[in-house]
XYZ file of C-alpha atoms in Angstrom:
435
model
C 3.011 80.357 125.934
C 5.663 81.153 123.334
C 7.340 83.648 125.682
C 7.403 81.049 128.475
C 8.937 78.476 126.122
C 11.566 80.992 125.047
C 12.446 81.868 128.627
C 12.895 78.165 129.420
C 15.167 77.734 126.404
C 17.332 80.671 127.453
C 17.500 79.454 131.045
C 18.387 75.960 129.802
C 21.371 77.287 127.841
C 22.570 79.312 130.861
C 22.176 76.292 133.170
C 24.165 74.130 130.781
C 26.932 76.741 130.710
C 27.065 76.916 134.539
C 27.174 73.130 134.867
C 29.848 72.912 132.171
C 32.018 75.494 133.948
C 31.710 73.628 137.246
C 32.689 70.282 135.702
C 35.295 71.394 133.128
C 38.255 70.510 135.320
C 37.087 66.909 135.570
C 36.260 66.451 131.872
C 38.387 65.567 128.904
C 38.602 68.041 126.018
C 36.299 65.853 123.949
C 33.652 65.794 126.698
C 33.886 69.573 127.085
C 33.523 69.944 123.311
C 30.376 67.794 123.287
C 28.883 69.790 126.168
C 29.624 73.045 124.363
C 27.927 71.757 121.214
C 24.834 70.963 123.304
C 24.919 74.509 124.681
C 25.206 75.903 121.161
C 22.276 73.787 120.007
C 20.077 75.222 122.764
C 21.281 78.752 121.885
C 20.448 78.237 118.200
C 17.020 76.939 119.122
C 16.394 79.941 121.389
C 17.583 82.355 118.664
C 15.237 80.719 116.126
C 12.245 80.802 118.492
C 12.892 84.415 119.445
C 13.296 85.512 115.807
C 9.947 83.866 114.993
C 8.328 85.533 117.970
C 9.619 88.968 116.908
C 8.079 88.570 113.449
C 4.665 87.890 114.950
C 4.651 90.087 118.045
C 1.509 92.192 118.181
C 2.188 94.247 121.317
C 4.870 96.863 120.464
C 5.693 97.382 124.152
C 7.182 93.852 124.234
C 9.423 94.332 121.206
C 12.374 96.196 122.799
C 12.680 93.582 125.546
C 12.586 90.748 123.002
C 15.174 92.489 120.826
C 17.331 92.952 123.919
C 17.096 89.211 124.641
C 18.029 88.426 121.031
C 21.133 90.629 121.238
C 22.123 88.909 124.488
C 21.784 85.509 122.803
C 24.017 86.710 119.961
C 26.654 87.731 122.536
C 26.392 84.325 124.232
C 26.841 82.697 120.830
C 29.971 84.805 120.223
C 31.343 83.751 123.615
C 30.612 80.086 122.895
C 32.323 80.239 119.492
C 35.375 81.911 121.004
C 35.521 79.174 123.640
C 35.518 76.494 120.921
C 38.067 78.420 118.839
C 40.383 78.404 121.847
C 40.003 74.614 121.929
C 41.172 74.495 118.312
C 37.712 73.749 116.878
C 36.787 75.551 113.673
C 33.771 77.824 114.202
C 32.018 80.832 112.741
C 33.937 83.934 113.755
C 32.844 85.292 117.162
C 32.974 88.783 115.618
C 30.122 87.769 113.266
C 27.816 87.283 116.242
C 29.060 90.376 118.050
C 28.265 92.439 114.962
C 24.796 90.897 114.854
C 24.337 91.927 118.504
C 25.527 95.473 117.739
C 22.996 95.759 114.892
C 20.207 94.874 117.319
C 21.485 97.306 119.975
C 21.491 100.077 117.315
C 17.879 99.220 116.408
C 16.789 99.414 120.043
C 18.549 102.764 120.537
C 16.933 104.251 117.433
C 13.451 102.758 117.691
C 12.900 102.664 121.467
C 14.865 105.522 123.074
C 12.679 105.360 126.202
C 13.228 101.633 126.774
C 13.480 101.090 130.538
C 16.754 99.120 130.235
C 18.493 101.485 127.861
C 21.443 101.814 130.241
C 22.033 98.054 129.922
C 21.716 98.266 126.127
C 24.313 101.068 125.940
C 26.647 99.197 128.256
C 26.387 95.944 126.279
C 26.810 97.860 123.012
C 30.022 99.383 124.377
C 31.167 95.994 125.646
C 30.589 94.394 122.206
C 32.581 97.169 120.514
C 35.410 96.568 122.951
C 35.270 92.854 122.100
C 35.790 93.775 118.450
C 38.825 95.897 119.361
C 37.033 99.163 118.565
C 38.182 100.827 121.758
C 37.628 104.434 120.738
C 33.996 103.760 119.825
C 33.550 101.600 122.893
C 34.866 104.332 125.172
C 32.497 106.862 123.598
C 29.538 104.599 124.359
C 30.662 104.077 127.958
C 31.027 107.859 128.404
C 27.620 108.419 126.801
C 26.137 105.878 129.203
C 27.539 107.771 132.206
C 26.302 111.108 130.837
C 22.756 109.873 130.223
C 22.494 107.539 133.209
C 24.884 108.757 135.929
C 23.137 106.656 138.580
C 23.066 103.393 136.635
C 24.067 100.265 138.520
C 26.594 99.676 135.701
C 28.505 102.916 136.364
C 31.422 101.259 138.155
C 31.814 98.637 135.415
C 31.805 101.394 132.792
C 34.361 103.475 134.703
C 36.718 100.511 135.046
C 36.461 99.831 131.304
C 37.056 103.514 130.508
C 40.055 103.604 132.846
C 41.545 100.446 131.314
C 41.240 101.848 127.790
C 42.958 105.084 128.861
C 45.630 102.995 130.586
C 46.250 100.930 127.435
C 46.811 104.165 125.506
C 49.235 105.423 128.201
C 46.833 108.247 129.109
C 47.554 107.680 132.768
C 46.148 110.908 134.206
C 42.781 110.214 132.532
C 42.893 106.569 133.614
C 43.520 107.612 137.221
C 40.546 109.988 137.160
C 38.258 107.201 135.894
C 39.440 104.646 138.478
C 39.038 107.195 141.288
C 35.374 107.737 140.339
C 34.431 104.093 141.026
C 32.018 104.024 143.946
C 33.484 102.884 147.262
C 30.638 100.396 147.742
C 31.017 98.853 144.294
C 32.148 95.268 143.841
C 34.743 96.678 141.436
C 36.340 99.038 143.958
C 39.198 96.711 144.916
C 40.070 96.036 141.286
C 39.828 99.756 140.452
C 42.171 100.506 143.376
C 44.592 97.875 142.070
C 44.581 99.572 138.660
C 45.034 102.950 140.380
C 48.226 101.652 141.993
C 49.652 100.672 138.612
C 48.560 103.999 137.170
C 50.429 105.887 139.908
C 53.476 103.715 139.182
C 53.343 104.628 135.499
C 53.026 108.281 136.499
C 56.347 107.835 138.396
C 54.535 108.341 141.720
C 56.016 105.255 143.369
C 55.141 106.177 146.954
C 51.476 106.669 146.041
C 51.605 103.427 144.072
C 52.886 101.525 147.116
C 50.372 103.040 149.534
C 47.517 102.317 147.117
C 48.645 98.722 146.576
C 48.867 98.271 150.358
C 45.197 99.275 150.591
C 44.362 96.604 147.975
C 46.076 94.020 150.173
C 44.147 95.190 153.238
C 40.795 95.208 151.411
C 41.134 91.958 149.470
C 41.816 89.655 152.414
C 38.684 87.655 153.171
C 36.514 89.532 150.677
C 34.460 88.307 147.763
C 34.940 89.469 144.198
C 38.420 90.276 142.975
C 40.823 88.379 145.232
C 43.960 90.273 144.299
C 45.929 89.874 147.508
C 48.819 87.698 146.258
C 48.973 89.502 142.927
C 49.089 92.836 144.746
C 51.840 91.630 147.077
C 53.930 90.448 144.131
C 53.404 93.709 142.241
C 54.338 95.617 145.365
C 57.690 93.841 145.077
C 58.172 95.529 141.688
C 57.345 98.954 143.128
C 59.601 98.330 146.127
C 62.575 97.236 144.008
C 62.500 100.539 142.130
C 62.571 102.778 145.175
C 63.804 101.054 148.331
C 66.900 99.216 149.539
C 67.144 95.422 149.749
C 68.027 95.752 153.449
C 64.479 97.059 154.067
C 62.639 94.429 152.035
C 62.111 91.664 154.594
C 60.979 94.099 157.291
C 58.542 95.779 154.909
C 56.872 92.621 153.592
C 56.801 90.818 156.953
C 54.356 93.564 158.060
C 52.005 92.612 155.245
C 52.329 88.836 155.133
C 53.242 85.823 157.278
C 53.842 82.083 157.147
C 53.762 80.205 153.852
C 52.343 83.234 152.054
C 55.403 85.277 153.045
C 57.735 82.462 151.944
C 56.027 82.250 148.536
C 56.150 86.012 148.198
C 59.838 86.333 149.102
C 60.703 83.609 146.583
C 58.674 85.342 143.836
C 60.407 88.639 144.541
C 63.776 86.839 144.594
C 63.051 85.432 141.120
C 62.250 88.928 139.912
C 65.570 90.269 141.266
C 67.284 87.226 139.754
C 65.835 87.939 136.306
C 67.382 91.421 136.472
C 70.794 90.074 137.592
C 70.412 91.643 141.030
C 71.755 88.633 142.944
C 73.861 90.746 145.321
C 70.680 92.394 146.577
C 68.529 89.297 146.784
C 70.998 87.445 149.015
C 70.546 90.283 151.517
C 66.798 89.884 151.976
C 66.921 86.080 151.757
C 69.445 86.078 154.586
C 67.246 88.479 156.588
C 64.342 86.074 156.128
C 66.430 83.154 157.415
C 67.473 85.100 160.500
C 63.900 85.992 161.485
C 61.479 83.426 160.035
C 60.897 79.876 161.309
C 58.679 78.910 158.344
C 59.756 77.884 154.847
C 63.479 78.002 155.580
C 64.286 74.937 153.485
C 62.991 76.548 150.283
C 64.727 79.845 151.036
C 68.033 78.128 151.836
C 67.830 76.167 148.565
C 67.258 79.364 146.573
C 70.058 81.175 148.405
C 72.534 78.336 147.750
C 71.656 78.361 144.050
C 72.089 82.132 143.983
C 75.599 81.880 145.433
C 76.335 79.296 142.743
C 75.055 81.659 140.015
C 77.449 84.252 141.442
C 80.217 81.565 141.373
C 80.883 82.257 145.044
C 81.709 78.687 146.107
C 82.843 79.488 149.678
C 79.352 80.873 150.322
C 77.795 77.847 148.585
C 79.573 75.520 151.031
C 79.004 77.617 154.160
C 75.313 78.194 153.354
C 74.758 74.491 152.620
C 76.419 73.577 155.918
C 74.323 76.198 157.725
C 71.133 74.919 156.099
C 71.730 71.385 157.332
C 72.547 72.630 160.824
C 69.302 74.652 161.022
C 66.664 72.663 159.108
C 68.302 69.241 158.831
C 68.209 66.919 155.831
C 65.070 68.377 154.264
C 64.277 67.353 150.704
C 64.921 70.878 149.375
C 68.422 70.907 150.860
C 69.276 67.373 149.740
C 68.012 68.145 146.231
C 70.121 71.273 145.876
C 73.234 69.439 147.139
C 72.805 66.544 144.716
C 71.988 68.921 141.863
C 75.232 70.827 142.482
C 77.201 67.562 142.423
C 75.584 66.510 139.144
C 76.113 69.929 137.553
C 79.773 69.959 138.516
C 80.221 66.356 137.382
C 78.933 67.387 133.934
C 81.397 70.291 134.024
C 84.160 67.874 135.001
C 83.508 65.834 131.866
C 83.649 68.994 129.723
C 87.024 69.897 131.277
C 88.554 66.477 130.653
C 92.245 66.906 129.920
C 92.544 70.196 131.818
C 94.169 69.014 135.032
C 93.995 72.350 136.843
C 90.312 72.849 136.067
C 89.470 69.258 136.975
C 91.250 69.501 140.315
C 89.249 72.605 141.265
C 85.920 71.083 140.235
C 86.690 67.887 142.168
C 87.409 69.953 145.266
C 83.978 71.598 144.987
C 82.303 68.230 144.539
C 84.094 66.573 147.457
C 83.151 69.423 149.809
C 79.462 69.105 148.922
C 79.669 65.295 149.071
C 81.115 65.510 152.590
C 78.507 67.983 153.839
C 75.705 65.920 152.303
C 76.958 62.573 153.679
C 77.463 63.982 157.175
C 73.719 64.617 157.156
C 72.676 61.574 155.086
C 75.129 58.873 156.221
C 72.899 55.996 155.084
C 72.834 57.130 151.423
C 75.311 54.513 150.216
C 74.721 55.210 146.519
C 75.951 58.779 146.954
C 78.836 57.521 149.091
C 79.787 55.154 146.258
C 79.829 58.125 143.848
C 82.241 59.930 146.198
C 84.458 56.817 146.466
C 84.668 56.591 142.680
C 85.452 60.303 142.402
C 88.377 59.801 144.787
C 89.499 56.687 142.904
C 89.479 58.442 139.516
C 91.531 61.273 141.043
C 93.958 58.632 142.367
C 93.210 59.626 145.934
C 93.220 55.968 146.897
C 93.420 56.459 150.658
C 90.211 58.490 150.697
C 88.549 56.087 148.245
C 89.339 53.053 150.381
C 87.757 54.705 153.450
C 84.469 55.249 151.582
C 84.473 51.749 150.046
C 85.065 50.237 153.485
C 82.052 52.074 154.963
C 79.861 50.791 152.115
C 81.159 47.221 152.577
C 80.308 47.303 156.295
C 76.924 49.017 156.098
C 75.328 47.736 152.894
C 72.585 45.137 153.334
C 72.958 44.151 149.686
C 75.407 41.208 149.625
C 76.590 41.867 146.068
C 77.090 45.596 146.717
C 78.972 44.795 149.928
C 81.282 42.321 148.171
C 81.933 44.765 145.315
C 82.787 47.500 147.797
C 85.123 45.151 149.693
C 86.942 44.322 146.463
C 87.158 48.013 145.492
C 88.531 48.789 148.969
C 91.187 46.096 148.460
C 92.175 47.518 145.080
C 92.356 51.056 146.449
C 94.496 49.892 149.377
C 96.896 48.154 147.012
C 97.132 51.240 144.823
C 98.184 53.409 147.728
C 100.999 50.899 148.479
C 99.943 50.355 152.048
C 99.924 46.966 153.781
C 96.511 45.333 153.955
């Protein structure tokens, strides 16, 4: 009866955790905190009941299993406390409970060496040591597990952990050997292959790294477990940038990806090149994309225009903006980049106040973008008014009067129309032309 009650308590705490995980996104922090406290209460109750049961157990064959359950509860308690710590709630240190679990694992190993789940005990012991940052000890336990139980169902998990610890210590040859040993039918195989690719990269074997990462992409599509496809594609961009030319990039990645995924990928790789000041290369593969791809062109054009601006190549800014409108029309991405350029240059114009040569050049940039934008958004009278005022401030009264006149004729707002008519009159007078 006591064992049944204990099992129900343990299952109740697990069920609460599963339900909490499923609903976390919809809950406030305070609601999540209250749920976690309820989980902890059930864990504490289960720990108390199990400790009482262990004191009174009469059948020694049951003791190792009960001890194993107690250690597992300690690990759950550590996980729960860490979760609350991450929420900023003061808790007992998770390491306290991990150490308690380790003490129990040691007892099981010493007292019940023939326990039928000893492989699980060794694995969890190693995992707890890793959680405490004792990687050398943890790795020894994982290796011991594989020596004593080479056919354990936990072998692939142990090998991945061993490989990761070697990797963290820059022992890449050893890490590679561990990752390679992961069984092909294991749920961890894709992740192990992903880590193999990075290990090859760190061994300066870039071609092997790329081929291995390609196999991750092939395997992860439509599979359960580690869905690493997009991460692998992005990382492949890093490998590619170190060994291949920008002229080859679009062709290479268009073999591996299509549609919106390819657009997202190209933009992520462009940002990587950008962060390393490799703008001259990124404009090459962005332009290749625009030549060949019908999807996502607005976002790519916007990034390319901004890149030309970073390079201070204004002729390409204007020609690419004009090209973007001619190909994709007045998409939001294109309008946003045009208006952002105008605002940025207007701020620069204010900083250069008093420098006539600098102001003249900045105004010329602004007027070119204004014109391209308004050709494609003729009904945006607010932006047209900004252009009219730019002309007026520069004493280009003829151009200003033309813009004011358009606003006066097309505005449905009576006050705005009258104001524009008056401004047109003033501009006409200033240019000394008959009305």
